[in-house]
Amino acid sequence: MTSSREDALSKVPEVTLIFWIIKIAATTLGETAGDAVSMSMNLGYLFGTVIFGAIFVVMVIAQIRANRFHPLLYWTTIIATTTVGTTLADFADRSLGIGYAGGTSLLLGFVVASLLTWYGSLGSISVNTITSAKAEIFYWVTIMFSQTLGTALGDWTADSAGLGYGGSAVVFSALLVVICVFYYWTSFSHTILFWVAFVLTRPLGAVVGDFLDKPFDAGGLALSRYTASAVLFGFIVACLTIFSQRASKQAH
């Protein structure tokens, strides 16, 4: 009989190339879907955050209650974190008036605090050591904060820093290449590099999502947010169908 420790591990996917491809697609979907609800449907950032926040809580509970790794459940939960991250960051940056730089700084503090609290409580922040419901809660809270931070960071570089969507995409892509270099050719902590990459894929997805659906005069392609979201969702489903994913292995 499989132990509860192995069951917990089975709910976290192995970090491979396809993991990162789906992650970037999911973060892009989070941007277009979040904007579709808050902007295209005119529900506003606060109401959009309430809607996606409720979905996020339900999905995390379902993920924690599951007794093994379900790719569709896991990635649906990831999408829930990135959509609530989009509307929450926009609410903090725009509705509360703290600006992109203020929102980025605040959310960076939340991510660091979450990781430090997690480490102080359980002794590790590696995804290969998630063996309890408590660790899973830390995992998903950190992910939600990182997705929100990524949205604010993407908006800051594209708008306040004046890099635009294309320039920002190049910057974040280049930073991810640097992370890859550190991962394969240095002895730098793979756990820290994972979380840095996890954060950086979010602003990359955010600026790509904005590039797809923002008006021409704002530097975007003016595509329908609904169409872009549907295509991205279809791509994610196709990846999950074509490529098998294994559960993360326990670190020894």
PDB file of C-alpha atoms in Angstrom:
ATOM      1  CA  MET A   1       0.000   0.000   0.000  1.00  0.00           C
ATOM      2  CA  THR A   2       1.335   3.446  -0.931  1.00  0.00           C
ATOM      3  CA  SER A   3       2.283   5.556   2.075  1.00  0.00           C
ATOM      4  CA  SER A   4       0.763   8.962   2.741  1.00  0.00           C
ATOM      5  CA  ARG A   5       4.222  10.473   2.204  1.00  0.00           C
ATOM      6  CA  GLU A   6       4.388   9.033  -1.299  1.00  0.00           C
ATOM      7  CA  ASP A   7       0.781  10.077  -1.956  1.00  0.00           C
ATOM      8  CA  ALA A   8       1.612  13.676  -1.097  1.00  0.00           C
ATOM      9  CA  LEU A   9       4.616  13.641  -3.377  1.00  0.00           C
ATOM     10  CA  SER A  10       2.569  12.224  -6.225  1.00  0.00           C
ATOM     11  CA  LYS A  11       0.522  15.423  -6.448  1.00  0.00           C
ATOM     12  CA  VAL A  12       3.482  17.585  -7.506  1.00  0.00           C
ATOM     13  CA  PRO A  13       4.751  17.125 -11.102  1.00  0.00           C
ATOM     14  CA  GLU A  14       8.342  16.489 -12.032  1.00  0.00           C
ATOM     15  CA  VAL A  15      10.033  19.687 -13.224  1.00  0.00           C
ATOM     16  CA  THR A  16      10.902  19.115 -16.875  1.00  0.00           C
ATOM     17  CA  LEU A  17      10.929  21.163 -20.091  1.00  0.00           C
ATOM     18  CA  ILE A  18       7.237  20.463 -20.702  1.00  0.00           C
ATOM     19  CA  PHE A  19       6.534  21.702 -17.159  1.00  0.00           C
ATOM     20  CA  TRP A  20       7.987  25.098 -18.036  1.00  0.00           C
ATOM     21  CA  ILE A  21       6.244  25.227 -21.427  1.00  0.00           C
ATOM     22  CA  ILE A  22       2.862  24.595 -19.817  1.00  0.00           C
ATOM     23  CA  LYS A  23       3.696  27.026 -17.005  1.00  0.00           C
ATOM     24  CA  ILE A  24       4.369  29.872 -19.447  1.00  0.00           C
ATOM     25  CA  ALA A  25       1.197  29.053 -21.403  1.00  0.00           C
ATOM     26  CA  ALA A  26      -0.794  28.968 -18.154  1.00  0.00           C
ATOM     27  CA  THR A  27       0.556  32.349 -17.041  1.00  0.00           C
ATOM     28  CA  THR A  28      -0.284  33.837 -20.431  1.00  0.00           C
ATOM     29  CA  LEU A  29      -3.779  32.379 -20.157  1.00  0.00           C
ATOM     30  CA  GLY A  30      -4.075  33.862 -16.684  1.00  0.00           C
ATOM     31  CA  GLU A  31      -3.401  37.317 -18.098  1.00  0.00           C
ATOM     32  CA  THR A  32      -5.877  37.092 -20.976  1.00  0.00           C
ATOM     33  CA  ALA A  33      -8.591  35.362 -18.906  1.00  0.00           C
ATOM     34  CA  GLY A  34      -8.141  37.750 -15.984  1.00  0.00           C
ATOM     35  CA  ASP A  35      -8.405  40.755 -18.297  1.00  0.00           C
ATOM     36  CA  ALA A  36     -11.432  39.202 -20.024  1.00  0.00           C
ATOM     37  CA  VAL A  37     -13.341  39.079 -16.740  1.00  0.00           C
ATOM     38  CA  SER A  38     -12.188  42.376 -15.224  1.00  0.00           C
ATOM     39  CA  MET A  39     -12.096  44.453 -18.431  1.00  0.00           C
ATOM     40  CA  SER A  40     -14.037  42.850 -21.284  1.00  0.00           C
ATOM     41  CA  MET A  41     -16.913  41.856 -18.970  1.00  0.00           C
ATOM     42  CA  ASN A  42     -16.543  45.151 -17.079  1.00  0.00           C
ATOM     43  CA  LEU A  43     -16.690  43.390 -13.699  1.00  0.00           C
ATOM     44  CA  GLY A  44     -13.703  45.312 -12.352  1.00  0.00           C
ATOM     45  CA  TYR A  45     -10.541  44.176 -10.621  1.00  0.00           C
ATOM     46  CA  LEU A  46     -12.082  43.708  -7.166  1.00  0.00           C
ATOM     47  CA  PHE A  47     -15.008  41.559  -8.303  1.00  0.00           C
ATOM     48  CA  GLY A  48     -12.707  39.647 -10.642  1.00  0.00           C
ATOM     49  CA  THR A  49     -10.383  38.962  -7.704  1.00  0.00           C
ATOM     50  CA  VAL A  50     -13.312  37.708  -5.609  1.00  0.00           C
ATOM     51  CA  ILE A  51     -14.401  35.338  -8.390  1.00  0.00           C
ATOM     52  CA  PHE A  52     -10.953  33.960  -9.133  1.00  0.00           C
ATOM     53  CA  GLY A  53     -10.016  33.932  -5.453  1.00  0.00           C
ATOM     54  CA  ALA A  54     -12.983  31.677  -4.709  1.00  0.00           C
ATOM     55  CA  ILE A  55     -11.994  29.369  -7.586  1.00  0.00           C
ATOM     56  CA  PHE A  56      -8.420  29.327  -6.296  1.00  0.00           C
ATOM     57  CA  VAL A  57      -9.501  28.283  -2.788  1.00  0.00           C
ATOM     58  CA  VAL A  58     -11.750  25.522  -4.158  1.00  0.00           C
ATOM     59  CA  MET A  59      -9.015  24.188  -6.431  1.00  0.00           C
ATOM     60  CA  VAL A  60      -6.365  24.207  -3.697  1.00  0.00           C
ATOM     61  CA  ILE A  61      -8.694  22.288  -1.384  1.00  0.00           C
ATOM     62  CA  ALA A  62      -9.337  19.767  -4.163  1.00  0.00           C
ATOM     63  CA  GLN A  63      -5.599  19.485  -4.829  1.00  0.00           C
ATOM     64  CA  ILE A  64      -4.801  18.892  -1.152  1.00  0.00           C
ATOM     65  CA  ARG A  65      -7.614  16.366  -0.742  1.00  0.00           C
ATOM     66  CA  ALA A  66      -6.518  14.372  -3.798  1.00  0.00           C
ATOM     67  CA  ASN A  67      -4.542  11.237  -2.948  1.00  0.00           C
ATOM     68  CA  ARG A  68      -2.344  11.219  -6.049  1.00  0.00           C
ATOM     69  CA  PHE A  69      -1.063  13.444  -8.842  1.00  0.00           C
ATOM     70  CA  HIS A  70      -3.731  14.460 -11.373  1.00  0.00           C
ATOM     71  CA  PRO A  71      -2.176  16.597 -14.155  1.00  0.00           C
ATOM     72  CA  LEU A  72      -5.445  18.295 -15.112  1.00  0.00           C
ATOM     73  CA  LEU A  73      -6.259  19.126 -11.482  1.00  0.00           C
ATOM     74  CA  TYR A  74      -2.762  20.427 -10.823  1.00  0.00           C
ATOM     75  CA  TRP A  75      -2.646  22.669 -13.881  1.00  0.00           C
ATOM     76  CA  THR A  76      -6.185  23.922 -13.347  1.00  0.00           C
ATOM     77  CA  THR A  77      -5.046  25.015  -9.892  1.00  0.00           C
ATOM     78  CA  ILE A  78      -2.013  26.722 -11.436  1.00  0.00           C
ATOM     79  CA  ILE A  79      -4.301  28.568 -13.873  1.00  0.00           C
ATOM     80  CA  ALA A  80      -6.470  29.606 -10.914  1.00  0.00           C
ATOM     81  CA  THR A  81      -3.422  31.091  -9.176  1.00  0.00           C
ATOM     82  CA  THR A  82      -2.399  33.033 -12.254  1.00  0.00           C
ATOM     83  CA  THR A  83      -5.878  34.449 -12.968  1.00  0.00           C
ATOM     84  CA  VAL A  84      -6.369  35.612  -9.380  1.00  0.00           C
ATOM     85  CA  GLY A  85      -2.799  36.930  -9.522  1.00  0.00           C
ATOM     86  CA  THR A  86      -3.690  39.033 -12.572  1.00  0.00           C
ATOM     87  CA  THR A  87      -6.771  40.680 -11.091  1.00  0.00           C
ATOM     88  CA  LEU A  88      -5.252  41.044  -7.619  1.00  0.00           C
ATOM     89  CA  ALA A  89      -2.118  42.732  -8.951  1.00  0.00           C
ATOM     90  CA  ASP A  90      -4.170  45.052 -11.149  1.00  0.00           C
ATOM     91  CA  PHE A  91      -6.389  45.918  -8.176  1.00  0.00           C
ATOM     92  CA  ALA A  92      -3.370  46.683  -5.983  1.00  0.00           C
ATOM     93  CA  ASP A  93      -1.485  48.615  -8.676  1.00  0.00           C
ATOM     94  CA  ARG A  94      -4.372  50.592 -10.152  1.00  0.00           C
ATOM     95  CA  SER A  95      -7.411  50.643  -7.870  1.00  0.00           C
ATOM     96  CA  LEU A  96      -5.418  51.127  -4.660  1.00  0.00           C
ATOM     97  CA  GLY A  97      -3.104  53.579  -6.427  1.00  0.00           C
ATOM     98  CA  ILE A  98       0.205  52.190  -5.158  1.00  0.00           C
ATOM     99  CA  GLY A  99       1.577  51.950  -8.690  1.00  0.00           C
ATOM    100  CA  TYR A 100       3.513  49.212 -10.441  1.00  0.00           C
ATOM    101  CA  ALA A 101       6.750  49.798  -8.525  1.00  0.00           C
ATOM    102  CA  GLY A 102       4.912  49.859  -5.191  1.00  0.00           C
ATOM    103  CA  GLY A 103       2.909  46.751  -6.060  1.00  0.00           C
ATOM    104  CA  THR A 104       6.024  44.904  -7.227  1.00  0.00           C
ATOM    105  CA  SER A 105       7.928  45.765  -4.034  1.00  0.00           C
ATOM    106  CA  LEU A 106       5.010  44.799  -1.781  1.00  0.00           C
ATOM    107  CA  LEU A 107       4.409  41.485  -3.531  1.00  0.00           C
ATOM    108  CA  LEU A 108       8.118  40.639  -3.622  1.00  0.00           C
ATOM    109  CA  GLY A 109       8.048  41.037   0.153  1.00  0.00           C
ATOM    110  CA  PHE A 110       5.097  38.633   0.359  1.00  0.00           C
ATOM    111  CA  VAL A 111       6.886  36.003  -1.753  1.00  0.00           C
ATOM    112  CA  VAL A 112      10.078  36.233   0.311  1.00  0.00           C
ATOM    113  CA  ALA A 113       8.109  36.166   3.577  1.00  0.00           C
ATOM    114  CA  SER A 114       6.159  33.109   2.426  1.00  0.00           C
ATOM    115  CA  LEU A 115       9.336  31.238   1.456  1.00  0.00           C
ATOM    116  CA  LEU A 116      11.118  32.165   4.700  1.00  0.00           C
ATOM    117  CA  THR A 117       8.120  31.146   6.809  1.00  0.00           C
ATOM    118  CA  TRP A 118       7.863  27.882   4.884  1.00  0.00           C
ATOM    119  CA  TYR A 119      11.574  27.193   5.374  1.00  0.00           C
ATOM    120  CA  GLY A 120      11.457  28.121   9.043  1.00  0.00           C
ATOM    121  CA  SER A 121       8.467  25.875   9.640  1.00  0.00           C
ATOM    122  CA  LEU A 122       9.455  22.782   7.640  1.00  0.00           C
ATOM    123  CA  GLY A 123      13.184  23.153   6.979  1.00  0.00           C
ATOM    124  CA  SER A 124      12.968  23.082   3.169  1.00  0.00           C
ATOM    125  CA  ILE A 125      11.258  24.880   0.309  1.00  0.00           C
ATOM    126  CA  SER A 126      12.107  22.257  -2.295  1.00  0.00           C
ATOM    127  CA  VAL A 127       9.182  20.963  -4.341  1.00  0.00           C
ATOM    128  CA  ASN A 128      10.650  17.489  -3.855  1.00  0.00           C
ATOM    129  CA  THR A 129       9.964  17.608  -0.111  1.00  0.00           C
ATOM    130  CA  ILE A 130       6.251  18.368  -0.144  1.00  0.00           C
ATOM    131  CA  THR A 131       5.060  15.523   2.057  1.00  0.00           C
ATOM    132  CA  SER A 132       2.173  16.995   4.029  1.00  0.00           C
ATOM    133  CA  ALA A 133      -0.893  19.170   3.699  1.00  0.00           C
ATOM    134  CA  LYS A 134       0.972  21.943   5.551  1.00  0.00           C
ATOM    135  CA  ALA A 135       3.739  21.894   2.967  1.00  0.00           C
ATOM    136  CA  GLU A 136       1.165  21.965   0.165  1.00  0.00           C
ATOM    137  CA  ILE A 137      -0.512  25.017   1.674  1.00  0.00           C
ATOM    138  CA  PHE A 138       2.833  26.824   1.797  1.00  0.00           C
ATOM    139  CA  TYR A 139       3.469  25.716  -1.793  1.00  0.00           C
ATOM    140  CA  TRP A 140       0.199  27.091  -3.150  1.00  0.00           C
ATOM    141  CA  VAL A 141       0.273  30.311  -1.139  1.00  0.00           C
ATOM    142  CA  THR A 142       3.815  30.975  -2.400  1.00  0.00           C
ATOM    143  CA  ILE A 143       2.739  30.237  -5.954  1.00  0.00           C
ATOM    144  CA  MET A 144      -0.235  32.586  -5.686  1.00  0.00           C
ATOM    145  CA  PHE A 145       1.989  35.396  -4.384  1.00  0.00           C
ATOM    146  CA  SER A 146       4.578  34.691  -7.103  1.00  0.00           C
ATOM    147  CA  GLN A 147       1.918  34.850  -9.823  1.00  0.00           C
ATOM    148  CA  THR A 148       0.649  38.163  -8.451  1.00  0.00           C
ATOM    149  CA  LEU A 149       4.199  39.518  -8.214  1.00  0.00           C
ATOM    150  CA  GLY A 150       4.855  38.451 -11.799  1.00  0.00           C
ATOM    151  CA  THR A 151       1.856  40.388 -13.064  1.00  0.00           C
ATOM    152  CA  ALA A 152       2.942  43.572 -11.294  1.00  0.00           C
ATOM    153  CA  LEU A 153       6.540  43.111 -12.438  1.00  0.00           C
ATOM    154  CA  GLY A 154       5.487  42.577 -16.047  1.00  0.00           C
ATOM    155  CA  ASP A 155       3.313  45.707 -16.003  1.00  0.00           C
ATOM    156  CA  TRP A 156       6.119  47.716 -14.399  1.00  0.00           C
ATOM    157  CA  THR A 157       8.711  46.792 -17.019  1.00  0.00           C
ATOM    158  CA  ALA A 158       6.327  47.170 -19.956  1.00  0.00           C
ATOM    159  CA  ASP A 159       4.751  50.461 -18.866  1.00  0.00           C
ATOM    160  CA  SER A 160       6.703  52.336 -16.190  1.00  0.00           C
ATOM    161  CA  ALA A 161      10.145  51.236 -17.400  1.00  0.00           C
ATOM    162  CA  GLY A 162       9.103  51.892 -21.006  1.00  0.00           C
ATOM    163  CA  LEU A 163      10.292  48.572 -22.429  1.00  0.00           C
ATOM    164  CA  GLY A 164       6.959  47.733 -24.018  1.00  0.00           C
ATOM    165  CA  TYR A 165       5.585  44.217 -24.320  1.00  0.00           C
ATOM    166  CA  GLY A 166       8.180  43.019 -26.822  1.00  0.00           C
ATOM    167  CA  GLY A 167      11.123  44.491 -24.958  1.00  0.00           C
ATOM    168  CA  SER A 168       9.895  43.086 -21.654  1.00  0.00           C
ATOM    169  CA  ALA A 169       9.439  39.632 -23.185  1.00  0.00           C
ATOM    170  CA  VAL A 170      13.048  39.733 -24.420  1.00  0.00           C
ATOM    171  CA  VAL A 171      14.332  40.785 -20.985  1.00  0.00           C
ATOM    172  CA  PHE A 172      12.482  38.057 -19.093  1.00  0.00           C
ATOM    173  CA  SER A 173      13.417  35.430 -21.676  1.00  0.00           C
ATOM    174  CA  ALA A 174      17.067  36.441 -21.350  1.00  0.00           C
ATOM    175  CA  LEU A 175      16.861  36.201 -17.558  1.00  0.00           C
ATOM    176  CA  LEU A 176      15.431  32.695 -17.849  1.00  0.00           C
ATOM    177  CA  VAL A 177      18.354  31.743 -20.089  1.00  0.00           C
ATOM    178  CA  VAL A 178      20.693  33.006 -17.371  1.00  0.00           C
ATOM    179  CA  ILE A 179      18.844  30.833 -14.844  1.00  0.00           C
ATOM    180  CA  CYS A 180      19.365  27.831 -17.131  1.00  0.00           C
ATOM    181  CA  VAL A 181      23.088  28.584 -17.322  1.00  0.00           C
ATOM    182  CA  PHE A 182      23.309  28.758 -13.524  1.00  0.00           C
ATOM    183  CA  TYR A 183      21.312  25.532 -13.228  1.00  0.00           C
ATOM    184  CA  TYR A 184      23.459  23.435 -15.549  1.00  0.00           C
ATOM    185  CA  TRP A 185      26.920  24.977 -15.165  1.00  0.00           C
ATOM    186  CA  THR A 186      27.152  26.146 -11.559  1.00  0.00           C
ATOM    187  CA  SER A 187      26.620  24.658  -8.121  1.00  0.00           C
ATOM    188  CA  PHE A 188      24.083  27.331  -7.201  1.00  0.00           C
ATOM    189  CA  SER A 189      21.065  26.037  -5.256  1.00  0.00           C
ATOM    190  CA  HIS A 190      18.622  24.390  -7.645  1.00  0.00           C
ATOM    191  CA  THR A 191      15.784  25.099  -5.217  1.00  0.00           C
ATOM    192  CA  ILE A 192      16.412  28.858  -5.274  1.00  0.00           C
ATOM    193  CA  LEU A 193      16.833  28.803  -9.051  1.00  0.00           C
ATOM    194  CA  PHE A 194      13.505  26.974  -9.380  1.00  0.00           C
ATOM    195  CA  TRP A 195      11.636  29.662  -7.462  1.00  0.00           C
ATOM    196  CA  VAL A 196      13.389  32.492  -9.318  1.00  0.00           C
ATOM    197  CA  ALA A 197      12.439  30.851 -12.629  1.00  0.00           C
ATOM    198  CA  PHE A 198       8.910  30.262 -11.374  1.00  0.00           C
ATOM    199  CA  VAL A 199       8.544  33.968 -10.627  1.00  0.00           C
ATOM    200  CA  LEU A 200      10.131  35.083 -13.913  1.00  0.00           C
ATOM    201  CA  THR A 201       7.893  32.915 -16.115  1.00  0.00           C
ATOM    202  CA  ARG A 202       4.905  34.857 -14.793  1.00  0.00           C
ATOM    203  CA  PRO A 203       5.885  38.342 -16.046  1.00  0.00           C
ATOM    204  CA  LEU A 204       6.933  36.717 -19.331  1.00  0.00           C
ATOM    205  CA  GLY A 205       3.434  35.254 -19.679  1.00  0.00           C
ATOM    206  CA  ALA A 206       1.885  38.532 -18.525  1.00  0.00           C
ATOM    207  CA  VAL A 207       3.593  40.681 -21.165  1.00  0.00           C
ATOM    208  CA  VAL A 208       2.916  38.105 -23.893  1.00  0.00           C
ATOM    209  CA  GLY A 209      -0.745  38.039 -22.846  1.00  0.00           C
ATOM    210  CA  ASP A 210      -0.900  41.835 -22.907  1.00  0.00           C
ATOM    211  CA  PHE A 211       0.801  41.859 -26.307  1.00  0.00           C
ATOM    212  CA  LEU A 212      -1.924  39.562 -27.644  1.00  0.00           C
ATOM    213  CA  ASP A 213      -4.970  41.428 -26.352  1.00  0.00           C
ATOM    214  CA  LYS A 214      -4.032  45.074 -25.837  1.00  0.00           C
ATOM    215  CA  PRO A 215      -5.073  47.678 -28.500  1.00  0.00           C
ATOM    216  CA  PHE A 216      -2.780  48.577 -31.391  1.00  0.00           C
ATOM    217  CA  ASP A 217      -2.145  52.070 -30.017  1.00  0.00           C
ATOM    218  CA  ALA A 218      -0.944  50.480 -26.754  1.00  0.00           C
ATOM    219  CA  GLY A 219       1.505  48.222 -28.570  1.00  0.00           C
ATOM    220  CA  GLY A 220      -0.653  45.092 -28.678  1.00  0.00           C
ATOM    221  CA  LEU A 221      -2.237  42.961 -31.389  1.00  0.00           C
ATOM    222  CA  ALA A 222      -5.818  43.758 -30.301  1.00  0.00           C
ATOM    223  CA  LEU A 223      -6.888  40.106 -30.378  1.00  0.00           C
ATOM    224  CA  SER A 224     -10.051  39.025 -28.621  1.00  0.00           C
ATOM    225  CA  ARG A 225      -9.322  38.098 -25.011  1.00  0.00           C
ATOM    226  CA  TYR A 226     -11.855  35.292 -25.275  1.00  0.00           C
ATOM    227  CA  THR A 227     -10.261  33.873 -28.418  1.00  0.00           C
ATOM    228  CA  ALA A 228      -6.737  34.158 -27.051  1.00  0.00           C
ATOM    229  CA  SER A 229      -7.804  32.469 -23.810  1.00  0.00           C
ATOM    230  CA  ALA A 230      -9.539  29.642 -25.681  1.00  0.00           C
ATOM    231  CA  VAL A 231      -6.487  29.015 -27.882  1.00  0.00           C
ATOM    232  CA  LEU A 232      -4.136  29.014 -24.897  1.00  0.00           C
ATOM    233  CA  PHE A 233      -6.410  26.667 -22.961  1.00  0.00           C
ATOM    234  CA  GLY A 234      -6.545  24.344 -25.969  1.00  0.00           C
ATOM    235  CA  PHE A 235      -2.754  24.384 -26.195  1.00  0.00           C
ATOM    236  CA  ILE A 236      -2.429  23.434 -22.523  1.00  0.00           C
ATOM    237  CA  VAL A 237      -4.929  20.592 -22.886  1.00  0.00           C
ATOM    238  CA  ALA A 238      -3.064  19.365 -25.971  1.00  0.00           C
ATOM    239  CA  CYS A 239       0.226  19.362 -24.047  1.00  0.00           C
ATOM    240  CA  LEU A 240      -1.345  17.418 -21.195  1.00  0.00           C
ATOM    241  CA  THR A 241      -2.797  14.941 -23.679  1.00  0.00           C
ATOM    242  CA  ILE A 242       0.337  14.430 -25.759  1.00  0.00           C
ATOM    243  CA  PHE A 243       3.032  14.563 -23.090  1.00  0.00           C
ATOM    244  CA  SER A 244       2.823  12.381 -20.010  1.00  0.00           C
ATOM    245  CA  GLN A 245       3.863  13.889 -16.699  1.00  0.00           C
ATOM    246  CA  ARG A 246       5.246  12.018 -13.742  1.00  0.00           C
ATOM    247  CA  ALA A 247       4.994  12.923 -10.093  1.00  0.00           C
ATOM    248  CA  SER A 248       7.964  14.587  -8.466  1.00  0.00           C
ATOM    249  CA  LYS A 249      10.341  12.177  -6.752  1.00  0.00           C
ATOM    250  CA  GLN A 250      11.178  12.429  -3.085  1.00  0.00           C
ATOM    251  CA  ALA A 251      14.520  14.041  -2.331  1.00  0.00           C
ATOM    252  CA  HIS A 252      16.858  11.754  -0.392  1.00  0.00           C
TER     253      HIS A 252
END
